[in-house]
Structure formats: C-alpha cells, structure tokens
Amino acid sequence: MATLIDGKRISQEIKDELKEKVSALKEQGKEIGMAVIQVGNDPASTVYVGNKKKACAYIGIRSESYELPEETTEEELIELIEKLNQDDRIHGILVQLPVPKHINEDKVIKAISPNKDVDGFHPQSVGALSIGQKGFVSCTPAGIIQLLKRSNIEIEGKECVVIGRSNIVGKPMALLLLRENGTVTVTHSKTKNLKEVCKRADILVVAIGKPKMIDASYVKEGAVVIDVGIHRNENNKLCGDVDFESVEPIASAITPVPGGVGPMTIAMLMNNCVEAALM
Ligand code: NDP
C-alpha cells in the first residue's frame, strides 16, 4: 500500500509559512500586491481566479482584481499590463488563461515584466530555468518538487519519467527534476513503448490530460507516482490521469486527486508573489 502524498496539508504548510513572512514584511512597512486579470467570464476561470484571490487574502497579499469584458481587445489588455508593470504597489501580475480567441496569448505573456511574472510563463523565465539561472518557475511543477521534498522523497540519481511535454507542466517539470539531479526522460504522444519507458521510473510524473490512462501496467513496483491530471467523471467526481485504484497497491507513494498536486499550484503562485516582492 502506498503512502499518500498529502498536497492539502503541504500546501497549507507553505501558505502558513508565507503568511508569517508577509506579516513580518508588513511590520517593516512593505505591503505585497498582486494584480489578477480575467478577460471574459468562463466559469472555470472564475473559480480559479476566486481561489487565487482567497489565497491572497489568507496570506495577507493585497489582490487587485481586473474583470474585463469578453470583447476587450489585445491592445487594451496589453496597455493594462504595461500600466501594472510600472506600478510599484503591484509585485505580481497574473492573467488567467485561456484568454478569448481574438487575443494572442503569447503576446500577452511576453507583455508581463519578467520581474512580475508570477506564473513563470514568460520566455525569459523559461530560459532562465533551462540554463539554471534565477527566475520564476511555473507553479504546478514547482509545487511537485515541494511535494517530493517535503515528503522526504530523494530525487538525486533517481530515474524520473515525465509523461507530457506541455510548456506549463511537462517541460518545466523535466527541467526541475534535472536541476535536482534526477535522470530524466520526457515522453509524449509520439513515444514508442510508453509502458516500458514508464516502468523504468522511480518517480513517474503524469501530465497527459487523459482520465485514468495510467494503470498498474505502466508502473514499477515501489515507484513514486505524481498525478497532475484533473478531470470530472460521469458522476461529477474528480479523477486524475492515473487510475488510482489500480496503481496505489504497487506504488510506494502516490498523490490523490483531489488533494494532491492541485492545491500546490496556488501555494506556489503565492510563493512566487512573495519572492517578487523581495526582489
Ligand atoms: P496538454 O494537453 O497541454 O499536454 C498533454 C501532454 O500529454 C502532451 O505533451 C501530449 O503529447 C501528451 N500526451 C497526450 N496523449 C498521450 C499519450 N497517449 N501518450 C503519451 N503522451 C500523451 O496538458 P497540460 O500539460 O496542460 O495538463 C495535463 C493535465 O494536467 C490535464 O489534465 C490538466 O487539466 C492538468 N493540469 C493540472 C494542474 C493542476 O494544478 N493540478 C495544472 C495544469 C494542468 P504531445 O505533445 O505529443 O501532444
């Protein structure tokens, strides 16, 4: 039976540490501010934005909310970002993705100052990560490293297999595991013999976006399995990319869905915002 990696508890621990830091900064007269921008009213985005604002309030970060109409132009959005780039009271800028189709996401990401890029999506942040320089790291993979470290799971020298190569999860995950001295393999939809490759893993990170695709036949006995996926099944219950019931008996440790990777993303966003204020 696997140990459950408790993302709810670990994310709470991180938020409480940040709360203390923020309160100490307040005593020195420094207030931290984050701008949260949402264009349109996609219901899922509204939930994510609400959770981010709630986390800011808990930690003591002042959040400034910009709810822009669906028909906002790319120019208007970029103009707002540029204004916020210049605003000393704002340390982090978050644009909730996806933006409506008429707005070029890449241009929006590039418009955010790398010093306020708390999502870690700016090409400069990604470049810094790949050459081992300081910069903001995408929150979900950064959260996974925290889950591993705070669960005393050694990464150095381990065979790490990442399924998925997206810019926000798979690729930065691979770079972070490499930075921690793991031996890293990245797999994707064109990978041949996926099962055999996955079976080599001491640490298997699954970010495919396919409900319950990874069952025990992909997992080595005793492996650590991190499930990034989030889906709602036909009974409206949350599940991941990993078939938990099948994998849990053979893994040594595993993240549940919900309560695994999910809560870590917001905790790391808050961490990035505090780091931004300390720069
Ligand atoms: P993407 O859809 O951007 O990427 C999926 C990746 O999986 C691609 O690289 C794709 O390969 C690969 N893939 C797809 N099918 C297969 C297959 N059959 N075999 C091997 N590889 C395959 O997803 P994201 O990285 O954005 O997200 C992945 C999952 O994580 C989703 O369920 C998402 O909802 C969730 N997520 C959760 C977060 C959290 O906070 N917990 C945050 C972000 C995402 P290719 O490149 O060849 O197409």
mmCIF file of C-alpha atoms and ligand atoms in Angstrom:
data_model
loop_
_atom_site.group_PDB
_atom_site.id
_atom_site.type_symbol
_atom_site.label_atom_id
_atom_site.label_comp_id
_atom_site.label_asym_id
_atom_site.label_seq_id
_atom_site.Cartn_x
_atom_site.Cartn_y
_atom_site.Cartn_z
ATOM 1 C CA MET A 1 0.000 0.000 0.000
ATOM 2 C CA ALA A 2 1.334 3.408 -0.954
ATOM 3 C CA THR A 3 1.877 6.406 1.294
ATOM 4 C CA LEU A 4 -0.491 9.211 0.319
ATOM 5 C CA ILE A 5 1.317 12.422 -0.558
ATOM 6 C CA ASP A 6 -0.951 14.976 1.087
ATOM 7 C CA GLY A 7 -0.963 18.101 -1.066
ATOM 8 C CA LYS A 8 -3.664 19.696 1.049
ATOM 9 C CA ARG A 9 -1.506 19.532 4.175
ATOM 10 C CA ILE A 10 1.736 20.505 2.432
ATOM 11 C CA SER A 11 0.141 23.446 0.598
ATOM 12 C CA GLN A 12 -1.356 24.658 3.901
ATOM 13 C CA GLU A 13 2.109 24.413 5.494
ATOM 14 C CA ILE A 14 3.564 26.564 2.691
ATOM 15 C CA LYS A 15 0.735 29.114 2.910
ATOM 16 C CA ASP A 16 1.224 29.400 6.670
ATOM 17 C CA GLU A 17 4.962 29.961 6.221
ATOM 18 C CA LEU A 18 4.206 32.652 3.646
ATOM 19 C CA LYS A 19 1.624 34.270 5.920
ATOM 20 C CA GLU A 20 4.305 34.700 8.574
ATOM 21 C CA LYS A 21 6.764 36.139 6.067
ATOM 22 C CA VAL A 22 4.168 38.574 4.722
ATOM 23 C CA SER A 23 3.214 39.698 8.197
ATOM 24 C CA ALA A 24 6.908 40.303 9.064
ATOM 25 C CA LEU A 25 7.247 42.354 5.862
ATOM 26 C CA LYS A 26 4.139 44.364 6.788
ATOM 27 C CA GLU A 27 5.738 45.211 10.125
ATOM 28 C CA GLN A 28 8.656 46.651 8.150
ATOM 29 C CA GLY A 29 6.152 48.715 6.167
ATOM 30 C CA LYS A 30 6.158 46.592 2.994
ATOM 31 C CA GLU A 31 2.829 45.542 1.530
ATOM 32 C CA ILE A 32 2.669 42.963 -1.249
ATOM 33 C CA GLY A 33 0.266 43.431 -4.143
ATOM 34 C CA MET A 34 -0.895 41.098 -6.885
ATOM 35 C CA ALA A 35 -2.990 42.031 -9.928
ATOM 36 C CA VAL A 36 -5.375 39.310 -11.070
ATOM 37 C CA ILE A 37 -6.765 39.841 -14.567
ATOM 38 C CA GLN A 38 -9.610 37.863 -16.091
ATOM 39 C CA VAL A 39 -10.940 38.529 -19.586
ATOM 40 C CA GLY A 40 -14.475 37.256 -20.184
ATOM 41 C CA ASN A 41 -16.440 35.105 -17.761
ATOM 42 C CA ASP A 42 -15.551 31.491 -18.415
ATOM 43 C CA PRO A 43 -16.984 29.755 -15.311
ATOM 44 C CA ALA A 44 -13.888 27.581 -14.695
ATOM 45 C CA SER A 45 -11.631 30.661 -14.897
ATOM 46 C CA THR A 46 -13.909 32.494 -12.463
ATOM 47 C CA VAL A 47 -13.494 29.650 -9.951
ATOM 48 C CA TYR A 48 -9.667 29.638 -10.375
ATOM 49 C CA VAL A 49 -9.465 33.432 -10.042
ATOM 50 C CA GLY A 50 -11.704 33.314 -6.940
ATOM 51 C CA ASN A 51 -9.439 30.701 -5.323
ATOM 52 C CA LYS A 52 -6.350 32.775 -6.077
ATOM 53 C CA LYS A 53 -7.894 35.882 -4.540
ATOM 54 C CA LYS A 54 -8.924 33.860 -1.476
ATOM 55 C CA ALA A 55 -5.354 32.582 -1.062
ATOM 56 C CA CYS A 56 -4.029 36.164 -1.330
ATOM 57 C CA ALA A 57 -6.449 37.273 1.404
ATOM 58 C CA TYR A 58 -5.390 34.361 3.651
ATOM 59 C CA ILE A 59 -1.699 35.126 3.308
ATOM 60 C CA GLY A 60 -2.088 38.886 3.561
ATOM 61 C CA ILE A 61 -1.295 39.789 -0.048
ATOM 62 C CA ARG A 62 -3.395 42.660 -1.376
ATOM 63 C CA SER A 63 -5.093 41.474 -4.558
ATOM 64 C CA GLU A 64 -6.303 43.908 -7.174
ATOM 65 C CA SER A 65 -8.940 42.422 -9.402
ATOM 66 C CA TYR A 66 -9.477 43.323 -13.072
ATOM 67 C CA GLU A 67 -12.560 41.673 -14.561
ATOM 68 C CA LEU A 68 -12.538 42.711 -18.201
ATOM 69 C CA PRO A 69 -15.355 42.081 -20.695
ATOM 70 C CA GLU A 70 -15.036 39.317 -23.318
ATOM 71 C CA GLU A 71 -14.708 41.907 -26.124
ATOM 72 C CA THR A 72 -11.586 43.547 -24.582
ATOM 73 C CA THR A 73 -9.018 43.991 -27.361
ATOM 74 C CA GLU A 74 -5.455 42.691 -27.251
ATOM 75 C CA GLU A 75 -4.215 46.306 -27.246
ATOM 76 C CA GLU A 76 -6.400 47.217 -24.246
ATOM 77 C CA LEU A 77 -5.210 44.195 -22.280
ATOM 78 C CA ILE A 78 -1.548 44.870 -23.067
ATOM 79 C CA GLU A 79 -1.992 48.526 -22.159
ATOM 80 C CA LEU A 80 -3.316 47.482 -18.723
ATOM 81 C CA ILE A 81 -0.395 45.064 -18.240
ATOM 82 C CA GLU A 82 2.088 47.798 -19.141
ATOM 83 C CA LYS A 83 0.496 50.131 -16.614
ATOM 84 C CA LEU A 84 0.735 47.420 -13.940
ATOM 85 C CA ASN A 85 4.379 46.731 -14.909
ATOM 86 C CA GLN A 86 5.111 50.332 -13.875
ATOM 87 C CA ASP A 87 3.055 50.223 -10.671
ATOM 88 C CA ASP A 88 5.340 49.841 -7.629
ATOM 89 C CA ARG A 89 2.455 48.631 -5.457
ATOM 90 C CA ILE A 90 1.977 45.594 -7.701
ATOM 91 C CA HIS A 91 4.592 42.815 -7.404
ATOM 92 C CA GLY A 92 2.899 40.037 -9.330
ATOM 93 C CA ILE A 93 0.713 40.112 -12.436
ATOM 94 C CA LEU A 94 -1.490 37.167 -13.243
ATOM 95 C CA VAL A 95 -3.535 36.893 -16.414
ATOM 96 C CA GLN A 96 -5.934 33.973 -16.095
ATOM 97 C CA LEU A 97 -5.565 31.724 -19.155
ATOM 98 C CA PRO A 98 -7.046 30.942 -21.567
ATOM 99 C CA VAL A 99 -7.820 34.424 -22.894
ATOM 100 C CA PRO A 100 -10.546 34.772 -25.576
ATOM 101 C CA LYS A 101 -9.506 33.580 -29.047
ATOM 102 C CA HIS A 102 -9.104 37.069 -30.570
ATOM 103 C CA ILE A 103 -6.245 37.784 -28.134
ATOM 104 C CA ASN A 104 -2.785 36.335 -28.803
ATOM 105 C CA GLU A 105 -1.782 34.527 -25.603
ATOM 106 C CA ASP A 106 1.958 34.614 -26.390
ATOM 107 C CA LYS A 107 1.907 38.397 -26.826
ATOM 108 C CA VAL A 108 0.095 38.792 -23.512
ATOM 109 C CA ILE A 109 2.580 36.572 -21.674
ATOM 110 C CA LYS A 110 5.513 38.491 -23.199
ATOM 111 C CA ALA A 111 3.980 41.826 -22.168
ATOM 112 C CA ILE A 112 4.258 40.948 -18.453
ATOM 113 C CA SER A 113 7.522 42.151 -16.927
ATOM 114 C CA PRO A 114 9.708 39.095 -16.116
ATOM 115 C CA ASN A 115 10.087 40.650 -12.627
ATOM 116 C CA LYS A 116 6.325 40.303 -12.068
ATOM 117 C CA ASP A 117 5.808 37.063 -13.994
ATOM 118 C CA VAL A 118 4.459 35.045 -11.046
ATOM 119 C CA ASP A 119 3.080 32.338 -13.345
ATOM 120 C CA GLY A 120 6.591 31.727 -14.723
ATOM 121 C CA PHE A 121 5.354 31.595 -18.335
ATOM 122 C CA HIS A 122 7.453 34.455 -19.810
ATOM 123 C CA PRO A 123 10.123 33.225 -22.272
ATOM 124 C CA GLN A 124 12.776 34.885 -20.081
ATOM 125 C CA SER A 125 11.595 32.901 -17.037
ATOM 126 C CA VAL A 126 11.561 29.674 -19.043
ATOM 127 C CA GLY A 127 15.016 30.427 -20.477
ATOM 128 C CA ALA A 128 16.404 31.185 -17.010
ATOM 129 C CA LEU A 129 15.123 27.825 -15.755
ATOM 130 C CA SER A 130 16.697 25.970 -18.642
ATOM 131 C CA ILE A 131 20.150 27.471 -18.052
ATOM 132 C CA GLY A 132 19.953 27.280 -14.265
ATOM 133 C CA GLN A 133 19.553 30.996 -13.585
ATOM 134 C CA LYS A 134 17.214 32.663 -11.112
ATOM 135 C CA GLY A 135 13.686 33.311 -12.344
ATOM 136 C CA PHE A 136 10.079 32.412 -11.692
ATOM 137 C CA VAL A 137 9.134 28.778 -12.201
ATOM 138 C CA SER A 138 5.774 27.536 -13.448
ATOM 139 C CA CYS A 139 3.693 26.886 -10.321
ATOM 140 C CA THR A 140 2.451 23.315 -10.869
ATOM 141 C CA PRO A 141 5.886 21.721 -11.460
ATOM 142 C CA ALA A 142 7.428 23.879 -8.715
ATOM 143 C CA GLY A 143 4.699 22.562 -6.408
ATOM 144 C CA ILE A 144 5.520 18.976 -7.342
ATOM 145 C CA ILE A 145 9.163 19.477 -6.338
ATOM 146 C CA GLN A 146 7.909 20.784 -2.973
ATOM 147 C CA LEU A 147 5.617 17.752 -2.600
ATOM 148 C CA LEU A 148 8.574 15.423 -3.163
ATOM 149 C CA LYS A 149 10.999 17.320 -0.927
ATOM 150 C CA ARG A 150 8.559 17.810 1.924
ATOM 151 C CA SER A 151 7.666 14.095 1.760
ATOM 152 C CA ASN A 152 11.397 13.270 2.063
ATOM 153 C CA ILE A 153 11.485 11.647 -1.368
ATOM 154 C CA GLU A 154 15.006 11.798 -2.774
ATOM 155 C CA ILE A 155 15.252 12.934 -6.422
ATOM 156 C CA GLU A 156 19.025 12.855 -6.925
ATOM 157 C CA GLY A 157 20.146 9.895 -9.003
ATOM 158 C CA LYS A 158 16.591 8.632 -9.482
ATOM 159 C CA GLU A 159 15.077 7.575 -12.809
ATOM 160 C CA CYS A 160 12.393 10.197 -13.393
ATOM 161 C CA VAL A 161 9.884 9.813 -16.219
ATOM 162 C CA VAL A 162 7.567 12.687 -17.130
ATOM 163 C CA ILE A 163 4.556 11.931 -19.328
ATOM 164 C CA GLY A 164 3.625 15.122 -21.204
ATOM 165 C CA ARG A 165 5.707 17.950 -22.654
ATOM 166 C CA SER A 166 3.446 20.989 -22.304
ATOM 167 C CA ASN A 167 5.053 24.367 -21.671
ATOM 168 C CA ILE A 168 3.313 24.780 -18.328
ATOM 169 C CA VAL A 169 3.771 21.305 -16.847
ATOM 170 C CA GLY A 170 5.821 18.665 -18.697
ATOM 171 C CA LYS A 171 8.810 20.698 -19.928
ATOM 172 C CA PRO A 172 9.425 22.766 -16.771
ATOM 173 C CA MET A 173 8.872 19.598 -14.706
ATOM 174 C CA ALA A 174 11.643 17.839 -16.617
ATOM 175 C CA LEU A 175 13.999 20.810 -16.156
ATOM 176 C CA LEU A 176 13.288 20.995 -12.421
ATOM 177 C CA LEU A 177 13.889 17.272 -11.917
ATOM 178 C CA LEU A 178 17.135 17.646 -13.836
ATOM 179 C CA ARG A 179 18.101 20.587 -11.615
ATOM 180 C CA GLU A 180 17.553 18.257 -8.639
ATOM 181 C CA ASN A 181 19.954 15.758 -10.251
ATOM 182 C CA GLY A 182 17.342 13.248 -11.385
ATOM 183 C CA THR A 183 17.941 11.217 -14.557
ATOM 184 C CA VAL A 184 15.076 12.478 -16.650
ATOM 185 C CA THR A 185 13.123 11.058 -19.580
ATOM 186 C CA VAL A 186 10.316 13.078 -21.168
ATOM 187 C CA THR A 187 7.592 11.178 -23.022
ATOM 188 C CA HIS A 188 4.705 12.360 -25.217
ATOM 189 C CA SER A 189 2.093 11.162 -27.689
ATOM 190 C CA LYS A 190 4.740 10.001 -30.200
ATOM 191 C CA THR A 191 6.759 7.998 -27.658
ATOM 192 C CA LYS A 192 7.167 4.355 -28.625
ATOM 193 C CA ASN A 193 6.834 1.681 -25.926
ATOM 194 C CA LEU A 194 5.432 4.135 -23.373
ATOM 195 C CA LYS A 195 4.754 1.336 -20.890
ATOM 196 C CA GLU A 196 8.339 0.083 -20.926
ATOM 197 C CA VAL A 197 9.723 3.606 -20.550
ATOM 198 C CA CYS A 198 7.357 4.361 -17.650
ATOM 199 C CA LYS A 199 8.244 1.078 -15.956
ATOM 200 C CA ARG A 200 11.838 2.321 -15.604
ATOM 201 C CA ALA A 201 10.691 5.206 -13.414
ATOM 202 C CA ASP A 202 11.464 5.547 -9.729
ATOM 203 C CA ILE A 203 9.479 8.783 -9.936
ATOM 204 C CA LEU A 204 6.681 8.940 -12.525
ATOM 205 C CA VAL A 205 5.028 12.322 -13.163
ATOM 206 C CA VAL A 206 1.846 12.017 -15.198
ATOM 207 C CA ALA A 207 0.530 15.109 -17.050
ATOM 208 C CA ILE A 208 -1.317 13.743 -20.080
ATOM 209 C CA GLY A 209 -4.817 15.126 -19.756
ATOM 210 C CA LYS A 210 -6.420 11.667 -20.246
ATOM 211 C CA PRO A 211 -8.605 10.399 -17.372
ATOM 212 C CA LYS A 212 -7.203 7.303 -15.603
ATOM 213 C CA MET A 213 -4.971 6.352 -18.557
ATOM 214 C CA ILE A 214 -2.054 5.201 -16.420
ATOM 215 C CA ASP A 215 -2.791 1.915 -14.672
ATOM 216 C CA ALA A 216 -0.528 -0.521 -12.828
ATOM 217 C CA SER A 217 0.842 -1.922 -16.099
ATOM 218 C CA TYR A 218 2.837 1.351 -16.558
ATOM 219 C CA VAL A 219 4.273 1.426 -13.039
ATOM 220 C CA LYS A 220 7.287 -0.268 -11.455
ATOM 221 C CA GLU A 221 6.705 -1.814 -8.037
ATOM 222 C CA GLY A 222 7.696 0.764 -5.392
ATOM 223 C CA ALA A 223 7.634 3.792 -7.714
ATOM 224 C CA VAL A 224 6.523 7.258 -6.593
ATOM 225 C CA VAL A 225 3.593 8.384 -8.751
ATOM 226 C CA ILE A 226 2.585 12.026 -9.141
ATOM 227 C CA ASP A 227 -0.743 12.636 -10.862
ATOM 228 C CA VAL A 228 -1.156 16.113 -12.366
ATOM 229 C CA GLY A 229 -4.398 15.444 -14.258
ATOM 230 C CA ILE A 230 -7.752 16.815 -13.147
ATOM 231 C CA HIS A 231 -10.995 15.585 -14.707
ATOM 232 C CA ARG A 232 -14.602 15.213 -13.732
ATOM 233 C CA ASN A 233 -16.017 11.757 -14.415
ATOM 234 C CA GLU A 234 -19.579 10.926 -15.431
ATOM 235 C CA ASN A 235 -20.686 11.020 -11.751
ATOM 236 C CA ASN A 236 -19.212 14.533 -11.399
ATOM 237 C CA LYS A 237 -16.400 13.126 -9.209
ATOM 238 C CA LEU A 238 -12.826 14.353 -9.671
ATOM 239 C CA CYS A 239 -10.210 11.947 -11.002
ATOM 240 C CA GLY A 240 -6.699 12.195 -12.392
ATOM 241 C CA ASP A 241 -4.663 10.845 -15.305
ATOM 242 C CA VAL A 242 -3.730 7.892 -13.085
ATOM 243 C CA ASP A 243 -6.067 5.004 -12.305
ATOM 244 C CA PHE A 244 -5.598 5.372 -8.553
ATOM 245 C CA GLU A 245 -7.257 2.076 -7.542
ATOM 246 C CA SER A 246 -5.016 0.122 -9.911
ATOM 247 C CA VAL A 247 -1.715 1.920 -9.147
ATOM 248 C CA GLU A 248 -1.961 2.585 -5.402
ATOM 249 C CA PRO A 249 -1.315 -1.045 -4.313
ATOM 250 C CA ILE A 250 2.046 -1.204 -6.119
ATOM 251 C CA ALA A 251 3.380 2.357 -5.712
ATOM 252 C CA SER A 252 5.449 3.375 -2.680
ATOM 253 C CA ALA A 253 3.875 6.848 -2.638
ATOM 254 C CA ILE A 254 1.153 8.492 -4.696
ATOM 255 C CA THR A 255 -0.745 11.784 -4.927
ATOM 256 C CA PRO A 256 -4.532 11.568 -4.689
ATOM 257 C CA VAL A 257 -6.918 13.570 -6.902
ATOM 258 C CA PRO A 258 -8.258 15.783 -5.435
ATOM 259 C CA GLY A 259 -5.882 16.829 -2.650
ATOM 260 C CA GLY A 260 -2.545 16.068 -4.334
ATOM 261 C CA VAL A 261 -0.936 18.347 -6.923
ATOM 262 C CA GLY A 262 -3.964 20.670 -7.311
ATOM 263 C CA PRO A 263 -3.659 22.672 -4.067
ATOM 264 C CA MET A 264 0.111 23.104 -4.596
ATOM 265 C CA THR A 265 -0.306 25.264 -7.704
ATOM 266 C CA ILE A 266 -1.900 28.166 -5.826
ATOM 267 C CA ALA A 267 0.512 27.833 -2.896
ATOM 268 C CA MET A 268 3.456 28.202 -5.308
ATOM 269 C CA LEU A 269 1.789 31.160 -7.023
ATOM 270 C CA MET A 270 1.647 32.856 -3.628
ATOM 271 C CA ASN A 271 5.279 31.909 -3.051
ATOM 272 C CA ASN A 272 6.274 33.481 -6.380
ATOM 273 C CA CYS A 273 4.436 36.673 -5.474
ATOM 274 C CA VAL A 274 6.270 36.952 -2.147
ATOM 275 C CA GLU A 275 9.581 36.284 -3.961
ATOM 276 C CA ALA A 276 8.696 39.007 -6.478
ATOM 277 C CA ALA A 277 8.206 41.491 -3.649
ATOM 278 C CA LEU A 278 11.589 40.550 -2.161
ATOM 279 C CA MET A 279 13.500 41.089 -5.435
HETATM 280 P P1 NDP B 1 -1.533 19.350 -22.513
HETATM 281 O O1 NDP B 1 -2.758 18.851 -23.178
HETATM 282 O O2 NDP B 1 -1.007 20.697 -22.861
HETATM 283 O O3 NDP B 1 -0.349 18.290 -22.727
HETATM 284 C C1 NDP B 1 -0.578 16.925 -22.664
HETATM 285 C C2 NDP B 1 0.689 16.199 -22.990
HETATM 286 O O4 NDP B 1 0.433 14.799 -22.908
HETATM 287 C C3 NDP B 1 1.228 16.476 -24.385
HETATM 288 O O5 NDP B 1 2.615 16.687 -24.326
HETATM 289 C C4 NDP B 1 0.888 15.210 -25.166
HETATM 290 O O6 NDP B 1 1.836 14.868 -26.166
HETATM 291 C C5 NDP B 1 0.919 14.154 -24.078
HETATM 292 N N1 NDP B 1 0.049 13.041 -24.422
HETATM 293 C C6 NDP B 1 -1.235 13.075 -24.845
HETATM 294 N N2 NDP B 1 -1.680 11.837 -25.088
HETATM 295 C C7 NDP B 1 -0.655 10.999 -24.826
HETATM 296 C C8 NDP B 1 -0.496 9.601 -24.906
HETATM 297 N N3 NDP B 1 -1.495 8.803 -25.295
HETATM 298 N N4 NDP B 1 0.689 9.072 -24.568
HETATM 299 C C9 NDP B 1 1.705 9.865 -24.161
HETATM 300 N N5 NDP B 1 1.609 11.201 -24.067
HETATM 301 C C10 NDP B 1 0.444 11.760 -24.409
HETATM 302 O O7 NDP B 1 -1.854 19.257 -20.948
HETATM 303 P P2 NDP B 1 -1.210 20.020 -19.672
HETATM 304 O O8 NDP B 1 0.218 19.677 -19.534
HETATM 305 O O9 NDP B 1 -1.630 21.439 -19.660
HETATM 306 O O10 NDP B 1 -2.050 19.308 -18.497
HETATM 307 C C11 NDP B 1 -2.033 17.913 -18.300
HETATM 308 C C12 NDP B 1 -3.076 17.550 -17.255
HETATM 309 O O11 NDP B 1 -2.788 18.222 -16.037
HETATM 310 C C13 NDP B 1 -4.504 17.982 -17.601
HETATM 311 O O12 NDP B 1 -5.391 17.010 -17.082
HETATM 312 C C14 NDP B 1 -4.690 19.282 -16.881
HETATM 313 O O13 NDP B 1 -6.039 19.537 -16.555
HETATM 314 C C15 NDP B 1 -3.882 19.024 -15.647
HETATM 315 N N6 NDP B 1 -3.331 20.232 -15.009
HETATM 316 C C16 NDP B 1 -3.446 20.313 -13.647
HETATM 317 C C17 NDP B 1 -2.903 21.373 -12.978
HETATM 318 C C18 NDP B 1 -3.005 21.392 -11.502
HETATM 319 O O14 NDP B 1 -2.887 22.443 -10.891
HETATM 320 N N7 NDP B 1 -3.164 20.245 -10.856
HETATM 321 C C19 NDP B 1 -2.252 22.496 -13.681
HETATM 322 C C20 NDP B 1 -2.100 22.269 -15.113
HETATM 323 C C21 NDP B 1 -2.643 21.177 -15.715
HETATM 324 P P3 NDP B 1 2.117 15.766 -27.492
HETATM 325 O O15 NDP B 1 2.965 16.902 -27.021
HETATM 326 O O16 NDP B 1 2.839 14.831 -28.391
HETATM 327 O O17 NDP B 1 0.766 16.199 -27.993
#
